[in-house]
Coordinates of C-alpha atoms in Angstrom, one line a residue:
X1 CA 7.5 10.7 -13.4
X2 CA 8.5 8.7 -10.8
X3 CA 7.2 5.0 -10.3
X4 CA 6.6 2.9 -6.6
X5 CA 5.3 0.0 -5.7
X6 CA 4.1 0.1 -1.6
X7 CA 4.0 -3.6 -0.6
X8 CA 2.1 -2.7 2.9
X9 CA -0.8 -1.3 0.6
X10 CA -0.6 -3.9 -2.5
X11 CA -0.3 -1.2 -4.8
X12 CA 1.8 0.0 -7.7
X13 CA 1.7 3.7 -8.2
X14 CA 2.9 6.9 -10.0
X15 CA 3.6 10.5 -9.3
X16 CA 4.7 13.1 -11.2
X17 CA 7.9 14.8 -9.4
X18 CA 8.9 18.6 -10.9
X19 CA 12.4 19.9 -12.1
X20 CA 13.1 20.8 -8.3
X21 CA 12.7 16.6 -7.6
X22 CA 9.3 17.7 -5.6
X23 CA 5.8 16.1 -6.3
X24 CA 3.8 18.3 -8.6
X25 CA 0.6 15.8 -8.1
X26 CA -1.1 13.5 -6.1
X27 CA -0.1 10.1 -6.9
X28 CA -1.8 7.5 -9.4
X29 CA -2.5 4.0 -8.2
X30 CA -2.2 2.1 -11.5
X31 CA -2.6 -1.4 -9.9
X32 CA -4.1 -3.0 -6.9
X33 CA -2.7 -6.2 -5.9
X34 CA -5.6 -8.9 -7.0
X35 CA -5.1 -11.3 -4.8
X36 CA -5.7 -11.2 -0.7
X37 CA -2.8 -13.3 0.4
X38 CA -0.1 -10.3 1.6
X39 CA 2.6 -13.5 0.6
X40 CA 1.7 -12.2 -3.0
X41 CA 2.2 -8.7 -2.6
X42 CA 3.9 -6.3 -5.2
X43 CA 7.5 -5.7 -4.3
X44 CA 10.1 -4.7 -7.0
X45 CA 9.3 -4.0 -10.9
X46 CA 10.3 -3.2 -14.4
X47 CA 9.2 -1.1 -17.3
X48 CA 9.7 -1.9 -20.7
X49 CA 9.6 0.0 -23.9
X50 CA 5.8 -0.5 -24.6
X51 CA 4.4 0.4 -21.4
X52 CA 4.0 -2.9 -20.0
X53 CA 5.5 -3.3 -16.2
X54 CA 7.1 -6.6 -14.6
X55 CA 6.1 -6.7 -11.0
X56 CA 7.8 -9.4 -8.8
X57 CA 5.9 -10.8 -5.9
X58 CA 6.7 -11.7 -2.5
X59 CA 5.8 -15.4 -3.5
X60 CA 8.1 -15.7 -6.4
X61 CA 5.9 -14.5 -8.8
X62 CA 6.2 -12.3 -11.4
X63 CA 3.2 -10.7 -12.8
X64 CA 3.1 -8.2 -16.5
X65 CA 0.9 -5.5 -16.2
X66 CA -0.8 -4.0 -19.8
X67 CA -1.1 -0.6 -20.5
X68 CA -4.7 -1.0 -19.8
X69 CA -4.4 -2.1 -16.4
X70 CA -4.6 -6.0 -17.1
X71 CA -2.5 -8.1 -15.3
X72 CA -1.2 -11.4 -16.0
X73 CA 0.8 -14.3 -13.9
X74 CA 4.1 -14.7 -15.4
X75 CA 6.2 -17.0 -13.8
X76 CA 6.0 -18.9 -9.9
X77 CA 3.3 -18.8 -7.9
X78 CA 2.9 -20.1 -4.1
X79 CA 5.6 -23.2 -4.2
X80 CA 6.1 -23.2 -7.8
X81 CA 8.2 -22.7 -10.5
X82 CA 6.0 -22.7 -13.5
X83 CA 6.0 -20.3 -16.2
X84 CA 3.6 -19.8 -18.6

């Protein structure tokens, strides 16, 4: 399985790649960036061991994404350094 955020589109996505490295599916948009501003768009990210996913923002954000889709600020915002 191979994981991607695309910061043009807002979204963070999977796609499942076979032995030979090709992709065996379409991909899976798991996320769509909630907010309109493209300062606060998706850009790098990390997975932990219980399926959440830490996506940082363009706006010094960093955002946790649940299993079941929910996402919540983390940390920064638009001139901020707030973490919650």
């Amino acid at each position: 399985m191979g994981y991607f955020t695309n910061s043009a589109l807002g979204t963070f996505a999977r796609v499942l790649i076979d032995k030979h490295g090709n992709k065996a599916c379409d991909m899976e948009v798991l996320v769509r960036h909630p907010y309109p501003s493209p300062r606060e768009i998706h850009d790098d990210f990390a997975l932990d061991s219980e399926g959440n996913t830490y996506i940082a923002a363009h706006s010094s954000s960093v955002f946790k994404i649940a299993p079941d889709g929910q996402q919540t600020l983390l940390a920064g915002g638009m001139n901020t350094s707030t973490l919650k």
